[in-house]
Short mmCIF file of N, CA and C and ligand atoms in Angstrom, two decimals:
data_model
loop_
_atom_site.label_atom_id
_atom_site.label_comp_id
_atom_site.label_asym_id
_atom_site.label_seq_id
_atom_site.Cartn_x
_atom_site.Cartn_y
_atom_site.Cartn_z
N MET Y 1 50.76 -27.17 71.38
CA MET Y 1 49.94 -27.36 70.12
C MET Y 1 48.85 -28.48 70.26
N LEU Y 2 47.52 -27.88 69.59
CA LEU Y 2 46.19 -28.83 69.97
C LEU Y 2 46.65 -29.58 68.56
N ASP Y 3 45.55 -30.79 68.98
CA ASP Y 3 45.59 -31.69 67.68
C ASP Y 3 43.78 -30.96 66.89
N ILE Y 4 43.92 -30.42 65.71
CA ILE Y 4 43.26 -29.97 65.01
C ILE Y 4 42.25 -31.05 64.80
N ALA Y 5 42.72 -32.03 64.24
CA ALA Y 5 41.79 -33.34 63.67
C ALA Y 5 40.97 -33.66 64.75
N THR Y 6 41.48 -33.83 65.94
CA THR Y 6 40.62 -34.52 66.99
C THR Y 6 39.31 -33.61 67.25
N LEU Y 7 39.18 -31.89 66.80
CA LEU Y 7 38.41 -30.88 66.84
C LEU Y 7 37.35 -31.00 65.87
N ILE Y 8 37.41 -31.86 64.56
CA ILE Y 8 36.76 -31.51 63.47
C ILE Y 8 35.75 -32.73 63.88
N ARG Y 9 34.40 -32.22 63.63
CA ARG Y 9 33.36 -33.83 64.02
C ARG Y 9 33.08 -34.47 62.93
N ASN Y 10 32.80 -35.69 62.90
CA ASN Y 10 32.60 -36.26 61.42
C ASN Y 10 31.26 -36.40 61.64
N VAL Y 11 30.35 -35.84 60.56
CA VAL Y 11 28.85 -36.36 60.51
C VAL Y 11 29.12 -37.55 59.04
N PRO Y 12 28.56 -38.57 59.64
CA PRO Y 12 28.36 -39.21 58.50
C PRO Y 12 26.48 -39.43 57.54
N ASP Y 13 27.21 -39.27 56.77
CA ASP Y 13 25.51 -39.30 55.54
C ASP Y 13 25.06 -38.20 55.68
N PHE Y 14 26.14 -36.89 55.92
CA PHE Y 14 25.53 -35.66 55.41
C PHE Y 14 26.19 -34.88 53.88
N PRO Y 15 25.60 -34.01 53.37
CA PRO Y 15 23.84 -34.21 53.26
C PRO Y 15 23.26 -34.80 52.34
N LYS Y 16 24.22 -36.25 52.21
CA LYS Y 16 23.42 -37.30 51.53
C LYS Y 16 24.67 -38.53 51.76
N PRO Y 17 23.63 -39.95 51.90
CA PRO Y 17 24.51 -40.81 51.95
C PRO Y 17 25.73 -41.15 51.49
N GLY Y 18 26.45 -41.62 51.86
CA GLY Y 18 27.89 -42.02 51.87
C GLY Y 18 29.05 -40.91 51.97
N ILE Y 19 28.59 -39.51 52.34
CA ILE Y 19 29.17 -38.49 52.44
C ILE Y 19 29.92 -38.52 54.23
N GLN Y 20 30.89 -38.21 54.26
CA GLN Y 20 31.24 -38.21 55.51
C GLN Y 20 31.91 -36.55 55.72
N PHE Y 21 30.96 -35.99 56.51
CA PHE Y 21 31.19 -34.20 56.04
C PHE Y 21 31.72 -34.06 57.64
N LYS Y 22 33.10 -33.58 57.02
CA LYS Y 22 33.72 -32.57 58.38
C LYS Y 22 33.48 -31.43 58.74
N ASP Y 23 32.96 -31.28 60.16
CA ASP Y 23 32.33 -30.32 60.52
C ASP Y 23 33.03 -29.43 61.26
N ILE Y 24 33.40 -28.54 61.11
CA ILE Y 24 34.29 -27.39 61.68
C ILE Y 24 33.71 -26.78 63.12
N THR Y 25 32.68 -26.39 62.65
CA THR Y 25 31.90 -25.82 63.59
C THR Y 25 32.41 -26.37 65.50
N THR Y 26 32.42 -27.33 65.63
CA THR Y 26 33.19 -27.95 66.88
C THR Y 26 35.01 -27.65 67.08
N LEU Y 27 35.37 -27.08 66.18
CA LEU Y 27 36.44 -26.86 66.05
C LEU Y 27 36.49 -24.90 66.77
N LEU Y 28 35.63 -24.57 65.83
CA LEU Y 28 35.42 -22.74 66.41
C LEU Y 28 34.83 -22.54 67.49
N MET Y 29 34.43 -23.56 68.34
CA MET Y 29 33.90 -23.74 69.80
C MET Y 29 35.45 -23.94 70.74
N HIS Y 30 36.66 -23.92 70.06
CA HIS Y 30 37.90 -23.73 70.80
C HIS Y 30 38.26 -22.92 70.56
N PRO Y 31 38.49 -21.64 71.26
CA PRO Y 31 39.10 -20.28 70.87
C PRO Y 31 40.57 -20.64 70.82
N ASP Y 32 41.31 -21.35 71.49
CA ASP Y 32 42.71 -21.98 71.52
C ASP Y 32 42.99 -22.43 70.16
N ALA Y 33 42.24 -23.71 69.49
CA ALA Y 33 42.53 -24.15 68.49
C ALA Y 33 42.58 -23.22 67.16
N PHE Y 34 41.62 -22.14 67.23
CA PHE Y 34 41.09 -21.47 66.21
C PHE Y 34 42.43 -20.34 66.26
N ARG Y 35 42.93 -19.70 67.16
CA ARG Y 35 43.74 -19.17 67.39
C ARG Y 35 45.13 -19.76 66.82
N GLN Y 36 45.58 -20.84 67.07
CA GLN Y 36 46.41 -21.60 66.43
C GLN Y 36 46.77 -21.47 64.90
N ILE Y 37 45.65 -21.67 64.67
CA ILE Y 37 45.52 -21.95 63.20
C ILE Y 37 45.81 -20.48 62.02
N ILE Y 38 45.31 -19.78 63.24
CA ILE Y 38 45.61 -18.10 62.42
C ILE Y 38 46.68 -17.88 62.76
N ASP Y 39 47.29 -17.91 63.90
CA ASP Y 39 48.96 -17.49 64.18
C ASP Y 39 49.65 -18.22 63.33
N GLY Y 40 49.41 -19.68 63.08
CA GLY Y 40 49.80 -20.49 62.26
C GLY Y 40 50.21 -19.72 61.09
N TRP Y 41 49.09 -19.91 60.36
CA TRP Y 41 49.26 -19.20 58.97
C TRP Y 41 49.46 -17.51 59.00
N LYS Y 42 49.64 -17.11 60.04
CA LYS Y 42 49.94 -15.21 59.99
C LYS Y 42 51.67 -15.47 59.49
N GLU Y 43 52.37 -16.35 60.74
CA GLU Y 43 53.48 -16.90 60.58
C GLU Y 43 54.08 -17.22 58.99
N ARG Y 44 53.33 -18.18 58.78
CA ARG Y 44 53.26 -18.70 57.39
C ARG Y 44 53.29 -17.52 56.34
N TYR Y 45 52.59 -16.85 56.38
CA TYR Y 45 52.21 -16.05 54.74
C TYR Y 45 52.95 -14.50 55.31
N THR Y 46 53.12 -14.37 56.22
CA THR Y 46 53.73 -12.97 56.57
C THR Y 46 55.24 -13.04 55.31
N PRO Y 47 55.90 -13.44 55.40
CA PRO Y 47 57.23 -13.41 54.28
C PRO Y 47 56.95 -13.69 53.21
N MET Y 48 55.62 -13.76 52.50
CA MET Y 48 55.29 -13.82 51.11
C MET Y 48 54.73 -12.97 50.58
N ASN Y 49 54.59 -11.71 51.68
CA ASN Y 49 54.77 -10.11 50.79
C ASN Y 49 52.87 -10.40 50.52
N LEU Y 50 51.86 -10.71 50.69
CA LEU Y 50 50.45 -10.91 50.58
C LEU Y 50 49.84 -9.25 50.11
N ASP Y 51 49.11 -9.44 49.02
CA ASP Y 51 48.29 -8.15 48.86
C ASP Y 51 47.11 -8.27 49.43
N ALA Y 52 46.16 -9.44 49.44
CA ALA Y 52 45.08 -9.29 49.98
C ALA Y 52 44.42 -11.15 49.90
N ILE Y 53 43.74 -11.49 50.76
CA ILE Y 53 43.26 -12.98 51.18
C ILE Y 53 41.93 -12.59 50.52
N VAL Y 54 41.67 -13.89 50.03
CA VAL Y 54 40.34 -14.34 49.05
C VAL Y 54 39.61 -15.62 50.34
N GLY Y 55 38.56 -15.08 50.49
CA GLY Y 55 37.74 -16.29 51.45
C GLY Y 55 36.70 -16.65 50.62
N VAL Y 56 36.30 -18.35 50.44
CA VAL Y 56 35.76 -19.04 49.82
C VAL Y 56 34.07 -19.21 50.51
N ASP Y 57 33.15 -18.94 50.23
CA ASP Y 57 31.47 -18.94 50.44
C ASP Y 57 31.57 -20.55 51.10
N ALA Y 58 31.13 -20.79 51.89
CA ALA Y 58 30.73 -19.76 53.20
C ALA Y 58 31.85 -19.95 54.48
N ARG Y 59 32.30 -21.21 54.77
CA ARG Y 59 33.17 -21.10 55.67
C ARG Y 59 34.42 -20.55 55.34
N GLY Y 60 34.97 -20.43 54.27
CA GLY Y 60 35.88 -19.82 54.26
C GLY Y 60 36.14 -18.33 54.48
N PHE Y 61 34.97 -17.64 54.67
CA PHE Y 61 34.97 -16.37 55.06
C PHE Y 61 35.17 -16.45 56.23
N ILE Y 62 35.10 -17.06 57.22
CA ILE Y 62 35.18 -17.60 58.70
C ILE Y 62 36.93 -17.27 59.10
N PHE Y 63 37.46 -18.16 58.14
CA PHE Y 63 39.11 -18.50 58.30
C PHE Y 63 39.68 -17.35 57.95
N GLY Y 64 39.13 -16.84 56.53
CA GLY Y 64 40.08 -15.80 55.42
C GLY Y 64 39.77 -14.57 55.82
N ALA Y 65 38.32 -14.21 56.42
CA ALA Y 65 38.39 -12.95 57.23
C ALA Y 65 39.25 -12.68 58.29
N THR Y 66 39.64 -13.37 59.22
CA THR Y 66 40.12 -13.59 60.50
C THR Y 66 41.36 -13.86 60.09
N LEU Y 67 42.44 -14.05 59.26
CA LEU Y 67 43.38 -14.20 58.55
C LEU Y 67 43.73 -12.59 58.15
N ALA Y 68 42.61 -12.09 57.03
CA ALA Y 68 42.73 -10.42 56.72
C ALA Y 68 42.94 -9.73 57.84
N TYR Y 69 42.18 -9.71 59.14
CA TYR Y 69 42.15 -9.17 60.01
C TYR Y 69 43.66 -9.20 60.98
N ALA Y 70 43.81 -10.62 61.29
CA ALA Y 70 45.38 -10.73 61.74
C ALA Y 70 46.29 -9.78 60.89
N MET Y 71 46.46 -10.08 59.70
CA MET Y 71 47.78 -9.61 58.92
C MET Y 71 47.35 -8.23 58.52
N ASN Y 72 46.08 -7.94 58.91
CA ASN Y 72 45.76 -6.12 58.30
C ASN Y 72 46.13 -6.05 57.10
N LEU Y 73 45.46 -7.40 56.20
CA LEU Y 73 45.47 -7.12 54.74
C LEU Y 73 44.20 -6.92 54.29
N PRO Y 74 43.71 -6.63 52.78
CA PRO Y 74 42.31 -6.65 52.42
C PRO Y 74 41.70 -8.06 52.22
N PHE Y 75 40.54 -8.19 52.57
CA PHE Y 75 40.00 -9.34 52.27
C PHE Y 75 38.74 -9.59 51.36
N ALA Y 76 38.56 -10.35 50.25
CA ALA Y 76 38.27 -10.33 49.13
C ALA Y 76 36.96 -11.52 49.04
N LEU Y 77 35.66 -11.88 48.91
CA LEU Y 77 34.85 -12.41 48.86
C LEU Y 77 34.87 -13.29 47.59
N ALA Y 78 34.66 -14.68 47.66
CA ALA Y 78 34.32 -15.28 46.31
C ALA Y 78 32.95 -15.82 46.76
N ARG Y 79 32.02 -15.96 46.29
CA ARG Y 79 30.52 -16.01 46.41
C ARG Y 79 29.69 -16.63 45.50
N LYS Y 80 29.12 -17.42 46.34
CA LYS Y 80 28.08 -18.13 45.21
C LYS Y 80 27.21 -17.33 44.78
N LYS Y 81 27.32 -17.68 43.31
CA LYS Y 81 26.58 -16.74 42.16
C LYS Y 81 25.21 -15.85 42.69
N GLY Y 82 25.00 -14.80 42.35
CA GLY Y 82 23.98 -14.05 42.70
C GLY Y 82 23.59 -13.27 44.15
N LYS Y 83 24.80 -13.31 45.01
CA LYS Y 83 24.73 -12.68 46.11
C LYS Y 83 25.17 -11.30 46.30
N LEU Y 84 26.55 -11.13 45.18
CA LEU Y 84 27.07 -9.71 45.46
C LEU Y 84 26.36 -8.57 44.75
N PRO Y 85 26.34 -7.56 45.24
CA PRO Y 85 25.94 -6.77 44.36
C PRO Y 85 26.21 -6.33 42.99
N ALA Y 86 27.30 -5.63 43.12
CA ALA Y 86 28.20 -4.78 41.98
C ALA Y 86 28.41 -5.77 40.75
N ASP Y 87 29.39 -5.03 40.18
CA ASP Y 87 29.81 -5.56 38.85
C ASP Y 87 30.67 -6.67 39.06
N THR Y 88 30.27 -7.88 38.76
CA THR Y 88 30.87 -9.53 38.55
C THR Y 88 31.28 -10.27 38.07
N ILE Y 89 32.34 -11.30 38.07
CA ILE Y 89 32.41 -12.02 36.65
C ILE Y 89 32.37 -13.59 37.76
N PHE Y 90 31.85 -14.73 36.87
CA PHE Y 90 32.20 -15.79 37.61
C PHE Y 90 32.72 -17.00 36.64
N GLU Y 91 32.50 -17.79 37.39
CA GLU Y 91 33.28 -19.18 36.84
C GLU Y 91 32.11 -20.40 37.40
N GLU Y 92 32.03 -21.06 36.29
CA GLU Y 92 31.23 -22.44 36.77
C GLU Y 92 32.35 -23.64 36.92
N PHE Y 93 31.69 -24.57 37.82
CA PHE Y 93 32.16 -25.81 38.09
C PHE Y 93 31.58 -26.88 37.98
N ALA Y 94 32.23 -28.34 38.12
CA ALA Y 94 31.12 -29.49 38.28
C ALA Y 94 30.98 -30.02 39.37
N LEU Y 95 29.87 -30.38 40.15
CA LEU Y 95 29.80 -31.06 40.81
C LEU Y 95 29.11 -32.42 40.68
N GLU Y 96 29.46 -33.23 41.49
CA GLU Y 96 28.66 -34.92 41.13
C GLU Y 96 27.60 -34.81 40.31
N TYR Y 97 26.20 -33.84 40.79
CA TYR Y 97 25.45 -33.83 39.71
C TYR Y 97 25.40 -32.64 39.44
N GLY Y 98 25.51 -31.83 38.50
CA GLY Y 98 25.16 -30.80 37.56
C GLY Y 98 26.47 -29.76 37.88
N THR Y 99 26.36 -28.42 37.74
CA THR Y 99 26.93 -27.69 38.37
C THR Y 99 27.03 -26.67 39.17
N ASP Y 100 27.77 -25.50 39.70
CA ASP Y 100 27.40 -24.74 40.53
C ASP Y 100 28.12 -23.52 40.09
N LYS Y 101 27.57 -22.11 40.44
CA LYS Y 101 28.86 -20.99 39.92
C LYS Y 101 29.64 -20.34 41.34
N VAL Y 102 30.68 -19.92 41.15
CA VAL Y 102 30.93 -18.92 42.22
C VAL Y 102 31.19 -17.47 41.51
N GLU Y 103 31.45 -16.16 42.32
CA GLU Y 103 31.77 -14.73 41.67
C GLU Y 103 32.50 -14.26 42.54
N MET Y 104 32.92 -12.98 41.88
CA MET Y 104 33.80 -12.07 42.57
C MET Y 104 33.64 -10.55 42.34
N HIS Y 105 33.55 -9.14 42.79
CA HIS Y 105 33.34 -8.64 42.40
C HIS Y 105 34.74 -8.30 41.45
N ARG Y 106 34.22 -7.43 40.38
CA ARG Y 106 35.66 -6.78 39.32
C ARG Y 106 36.53 -6.35 40.02
N ASP Y 107 35.99 -5.36 40.82
CA ASP Y 107 36.99 -4.53 41.49
C ASP Y 107 37.77 -4.98 42.72
N ALA Y 108 37.85 -6.52 43.18
CA ALA Y 108 38.05 -7.40 44.39
C ALA Y 108 39.45 -7.32 44.51
N ILE Y 109 39.80 -7.70 43.25
CA ILE Y 109 41.45 -7.31 42.84
C ILE Y 109 41.70 -6.85 41.97
N LYS Y 110 43.09 -6.28 42.55
CA LYS Y 110 43.62 -5.28 41.40
C LYS Y 110 44.79 -6.23 40.38
N PRO Y 111 45.00 -5.89 39.34
CA PRO Y 111 45.90 -6.75 38.51
C PRO Y 111 47.71 -6.41 39.13
N GLY Y 112 48.08 -7.53 38.93
CA GLY Y 112 49.46 -8.03 39.87
C GLY Y 112 49.52 -8.08 41.32
N GLN Y 113 48.16 -8.18 41.73
CA GLN Y 113 48.44 -8.44 43.46
C GLN Y 113 48.28 -10.01 43.67
N ARG Y 114 49.38 -10.07 44.77
CA ARG Y 114 49.73 -11.59 45.32
C ARG Y 114 48.49 -11.68 46.15
N VAL Y 115 47.83 -12.99 46.15
CA VAL Y 115 46.72 -13.38 47.02
C VAL Y 115 47.13 -14.90 47.27
N ILE Y 116 46.47 -15.14 48.59
CA ILE Y 116 45.81 -16.47 48.65
C ILE Y 116 44.39 -16.86 48.88
N ILE Y 117 44.20 -17.66 48.54
CA ILE Y 117 42.75 -18.50 48.74
C ILE Y 117 42.35 -19.19 49.70
N VAL Y 118 41.09 -18.93 50.82
CA VAL Y 118 41.26 -19.61 52.03
C VAL Y 118 39.60 -20.53 51.96
N ASP Y 119 39.76 -21.76 52.27
CA ASP Y 119 38.63 -22.21 52.39
C ASP Y 119 38.70 -23.25 53.73
N ASP Y 120 37.25 -23.99 54.02
CA ASP Y 120 38.06 -24.73 54.97
C ASP Y 120 38.32 -26.09 54.90
N LEU Y 121 37.58 -26.63 53.63
CA LEU Y 121 38.15 -27.84 53.22
C LEU Y 121 38.31 -28.35 51.94
N LEU Y 122 39.39 -28.89 51.12
CA LEU Y 122 39.47 -29.44 49.83
C LEU Y 122 38.90 -30.54 49.99
N ALA Y 123 38.06 -31.13 48.92
CA ALA Y 123 37.72 -32.52 48.12
C ALA Y 123 38.12 -32.42 46.93
N THR Y 124 37.32 -32.30 45.87
CA THR Y 124 37.54 -32.18 44.68
C THR Y 124 38.64 -31.20 44.22
N GLY Y 125 38.60 -30.29 44.98
CA GLY Y 125 39.33 -28.92 44.61
C GLY Y 125 38.65 -28.45 43.35
N GLY Y 126 37.14 -28.67 42.76
CA GLY Y 126 36.33 -28.36 42.07
C GLY Y 126 36.23 -26.52 42.48
N THR Y 127 35.77 -26.53 43.52
CA THR Y 127 35.57 -25.20 43.97
C THR Y 127 36.64 -24.19 44.14
N ALA Y 128 37.70 -24.29 44.37
CA ALA Y 128 38.94 -23.72 44.44
C ALA Y 128 39.64 -23.62 43.33
N ALA Y 129 39.56 -24.40 42.47
CA ALA Y 129 39.94 -24.23 41.34
C ALA Y 129 39.26 -23.07 40.40
N ALA Y 130 37.96 -23.26 40.63
CA ALA Y 130 36.93 -22.10 40.00
C ALA Y 130 37.87 -20.50 40.75
N VAL Y 131 37.78 -20.28 41.73
CA VAL Y 131 38.02 -19.19 42.55
C VAL Y 131 39.61 -18.70 41.61
N VAL Y 132 40.41 -19.65 41.55
CA VAL Y 132 41.76 -19.72 41.26
C VAL Y 132 41.83 -19.00 39.88
N ARG Y 133 40.84 -19.45 38.88
CA ARG Y 133 40.52 -19.07 37.27
C ARG Y 133 40.05 -17.52 38.04
N LEU Y 134 38.87 -17.28 38.82
CA LEU Y 134 38.29 -15.90 39.23
C LEU Y 134 39.63 -14.90 38.91
N VAL Y 135 40.52 -15.09 40.06
CA VAL Y 135 41.60 -14.21 40.55
C VAL Y 135 42.33 -14.76 39.32
N HIS Y 136 42.47 -15.06 38.68
CA HIS Y 136 43.52 -14.91 37.37
C HIS Y 136 42.98 -14.13 36.32
N ARG Y 137 41.43 -14.24 35.89
CA ARG Y 137 40.95 -13.18 35.49
C ARG Y 137 40.81 -11.91 35.50
N LEU Y 138 41.06 -11.69 36.83
CA LEU Y 138 41.22 -10.17 37.69
C LEU Y 138 42.72 -9.98 37.18
N GLY Y 139 43.59 -10.63 36.86
CA GLY Y 139 45.12 -10.50 37.03
C GLY Y 139 46.07 -10.65 37.99
N GLY Y 140 45.50 -11.09 38.97
CA GLY Y 140 45.88 -11.63 40.32
C GLY Y 140 46.84 -12.80 40.19
N GLU Y 141 47.58 -12.79 41.29
CA GLU Y 141 48.75 -14.21 41.25
C GLU Y 141 47.94 -14.56 42.50
N VAL Y 142 47.79 -16.02 41.95
CA VAL Y 142 47.80 -16.90 43.65
C VAL Y 142 48.77 -17.34 44.02
N VAL Y 143 49.53 -17.10 45.12
CA VAL Y 143 50.72 -17.64 45.67
C VAL Y 143 50.53 -19.25 46.39
N GLU Y 144 49.29 -19.09 46.86
CA GLU Y 144 49.05 -20.38 47.67
C GLU Y 144 47.23 -20.65 47.83
N VAL Y 145 46.67 -21.78 48.26
CA VAL Y 145 45.52 -22.12 48.59
C VAL Y 145 45.23 -22.74 49.97
N SER Y 146 45.25 -22.17 50.46
CA SER Y 146 45.24 -22.88 51.74
C SER Y 146 43.62 -23.53 52.26
N PHE Y 147 44.19 -24.16 53.51
CA PHE Y 147 42.93 -25.22 53.52
C PHE Y 147 42.91 -25.77 55.11
N VAL Y 148 42.18 -25.53 55.76
CA VAL Y 148 42.01 -26.50 57.33
C VAL Y 148 42.14 -27.90 57.16
N VAL Y 149 41.27 -28.22 56.36
CA VAL Y 149 41.37 -29.74 56.01
C VAL Y 149 41.27 -30.44 54.93
N GLU Y 150 42.01 -31.67 54.48
CA GLU Y 150 41.97 -31.88 53.28
C GLU Y 150 41.64 -33.25 53.21
N LEU Y 151 40.95 -34.00 51.98
CA LEU Y 151 40.62 -35.35 52.13
C LEU Y 151 41.05 -35.44 50.31
N PRO Y 152 42.81 -36.22 50.85
CA PRO Y 152 43.75 -36.51 49.92
C PRO Y 152 43.02 -37.68 48.58
N PRO Y 153 42.00 -38.77 49.17
CA PRO Y 153 41.57 -39.54 48.12
C PRO Y 153 40.41 -39.16 47.09
N LEU Y 154 40.26 -37.46 47.07
CA LEU Y 154 39.36 -37.20 45.98
C LEU Y 154 40.28 -36.04 45.47
N GLY Y 155 41.29 -35.98 45.31
CA GLY Y 155 42.40 -35.97 44.27
C GLY Y 155 42.09 -34.09 44.19
N GLY Y 156 41.87 -33.67 45.03
CA GLY Y 156 42.02 -31.95 45.16
C GLY Y 156 43.41 -30.99 44.85
N ARG Y 157 44.35 -31.88 45.44
CA ARG Y 157 45.62 -30.77 45.22
C ARG Y 157 46.10 -31.06 43.80
N GLU Y 158 45.76 -32.38 43.00
CA GLU Y 158 46.35 -32.64 41.79
C GLU Y 158 45.17 -31.62 41.19
N ALA Y 159 44.33 -31.56 41.67
CA ALA Y 159 43.14 -30.71 40.84
C ALA Y 159 43.72 -28.94 40.45
N LEU Y 160 44.25 -28.79 41.45
CA LEU Y 160 44.73 -27.11 41.49
C LEU Y 160 45.96 -27.12 41.25
N ALA Y 161 46.99 -28.05 40.98
CA ALA Y 161 48.18 -27.79 39.99
C ALA Y 161 48.05 -26.94 38.81
N PRO Y 162 49.12 -26.33 38.63
CA PRO Y 162 50.03 -26.48 39.48
C PRO Y 162 50.24 -25.12 40.79
N THR Y 163 49.34 -24.69 41.74
CA THR Y 163 49.08 -23.92 42.10
C THR Y 163 49.57 -24.85 43.53
N PRO Y 164 50.30 -23.82 44.37
CA PRO Y 164 50.47 -24.50 45.65
C PRO Y 164 49.35 -24.59 46.76
N VAL Y 165 49.26 -25.70 47.40
CA VAL Y 165 48.49 -26.24 48.34
C VAL Y 165 48.99 -26.35 49.46
N HIS Y 166 48.02 -25.76 50.36
CA HIS Y 166 48.91 -25.77 51.80
C HIS Y 166 47.77 -26.59 53.09
N THR Y 167 47.91 -27.16 53.42
CA THR Y 167 46.65 -27.64 54.46
C THR Y 167 46.92 -28.14 55.76
N LEU Y 168 46.00 -28.16 56.73
CA LEU Y 168 46.62 -28.57 58.12
C LEU Y 168 46.32 -30.11 58.38
N VAL Y 169 45.01 -30.68 58.42
CA VAL Y 169 44.93 -31.90 58.64
C VAL Y 169 44.78 -32.79 57.45
N SER Y 170 44.85 -33.96 57.41
CA SER Y 170 44.09 -34.84 56.36
C SER Y 170 43.42 -36.07 56.43
N PHE Y 171 42.58 -36.24 56.03
CA PHE Y 171 41.23 -37.09 56.58
C PHE Y 171 41.36 -38.25 55.28
N MET Y 172 41.68 -39.78 55.36
CA MET Y 172 41.84 -40.79 54.38
C MET Y 172 40.13 -40.98 54.13
N VAL Y 173 39.49 -40.08 54.08
CA VAL Y 173 38.32 -40.67 53.24
C VAL Y 173 37.53 -40.03 51.94
N ASP Y 174 36.93 -41.10 51.30
CA ASP Y 174 36.50 -40.45 50.15
C ASP Y 174 34.69 -40.25 50.15
P1 AMP D 1 35.20 -29.61 46.32
O1 AMP D 1 34.90 -27.98 45.26
O2 AMP D 1 35.04 -30.61 45.99
O3 AMP D 1 36.84 -29.31 46.57
O4 AMP D 1 34.56 -29.16 47.57
C1 AMP D 1 34.89 -28.39 48.75
C2 AMP D 1 34.09 -27.27 49.16
O5 AMP D 1 32.79 -28.28 49.68
C3 AMP D 1 34.39 -26.56 50.42
O6 AMP D 1 33.76 -25.52 50.37
C4 AMP D 1 33.69 -27.25 51.29
O7 AMP D 1 33.33 -26.87 52.38
C5 AMP D 1 32.70 -28.30 50.91
N1 AMP D 1 32.87 -29.77 51.23
C6 AMP D 1 33.11 -30.55 50.21
N2 AMP D 1 33.14 -31.94 50.85
C7 AMP D 1 32.74 -31.86 52.09
C8 AMP D 1 32.70 -32.57 53.11
N3 AMP D 1 33.52 -33.97 53.34
N4 AMP D 1 32.58 -32.44 54.34
C9 AMP D 1 32.58 -31.01 54.55
N5 AMP D 1 32.97 -29.70 53.92
C10 AMP D 1 32.84 -30.36 52.46
#
């Protein structure tokens, strides 16, 4: 087993002073580590009888789509607002300064479908919580929200409760 945490690059003060940016591009350069993550998730999620995987713009697409391919499941995109071409619904969420919006195609999830939501990193949980609301509005059930990295001091796990959260690596930075 590879130590995933050691393959993630810490970039101080990006995109602004005080932020410790957890850069997963260095991890993606190790195919054995990428495979370990996807194979581990496949083993975890196969018994959960999922109907689809939802990936969060943009790094969640890398991990989510690869898992969807490995599990032979439909892949649905939760994108930054204004990028999806057909009929959409959106949710707004708070950033440190101001707000952002995330949206999905109205036909991306069918009522009653069991899904997981995948992104690279859980910080405050604001982004993922907005995607949970989108899936719920479309009638889907969020079985779990899955991340490679968690920053526990930022409280994302608590913000997403009662939706179950699964993460592979934790860094105690804020
Ligand atoms: P949040 O909504 O606060 O949980 O932020 C999560 C989203 O922002 C994810 O899509 C991450 O890719 C990105 N993000 C937030 N903080 C960081 C960080 N310190 N390093 C890398 N990505 C981050």
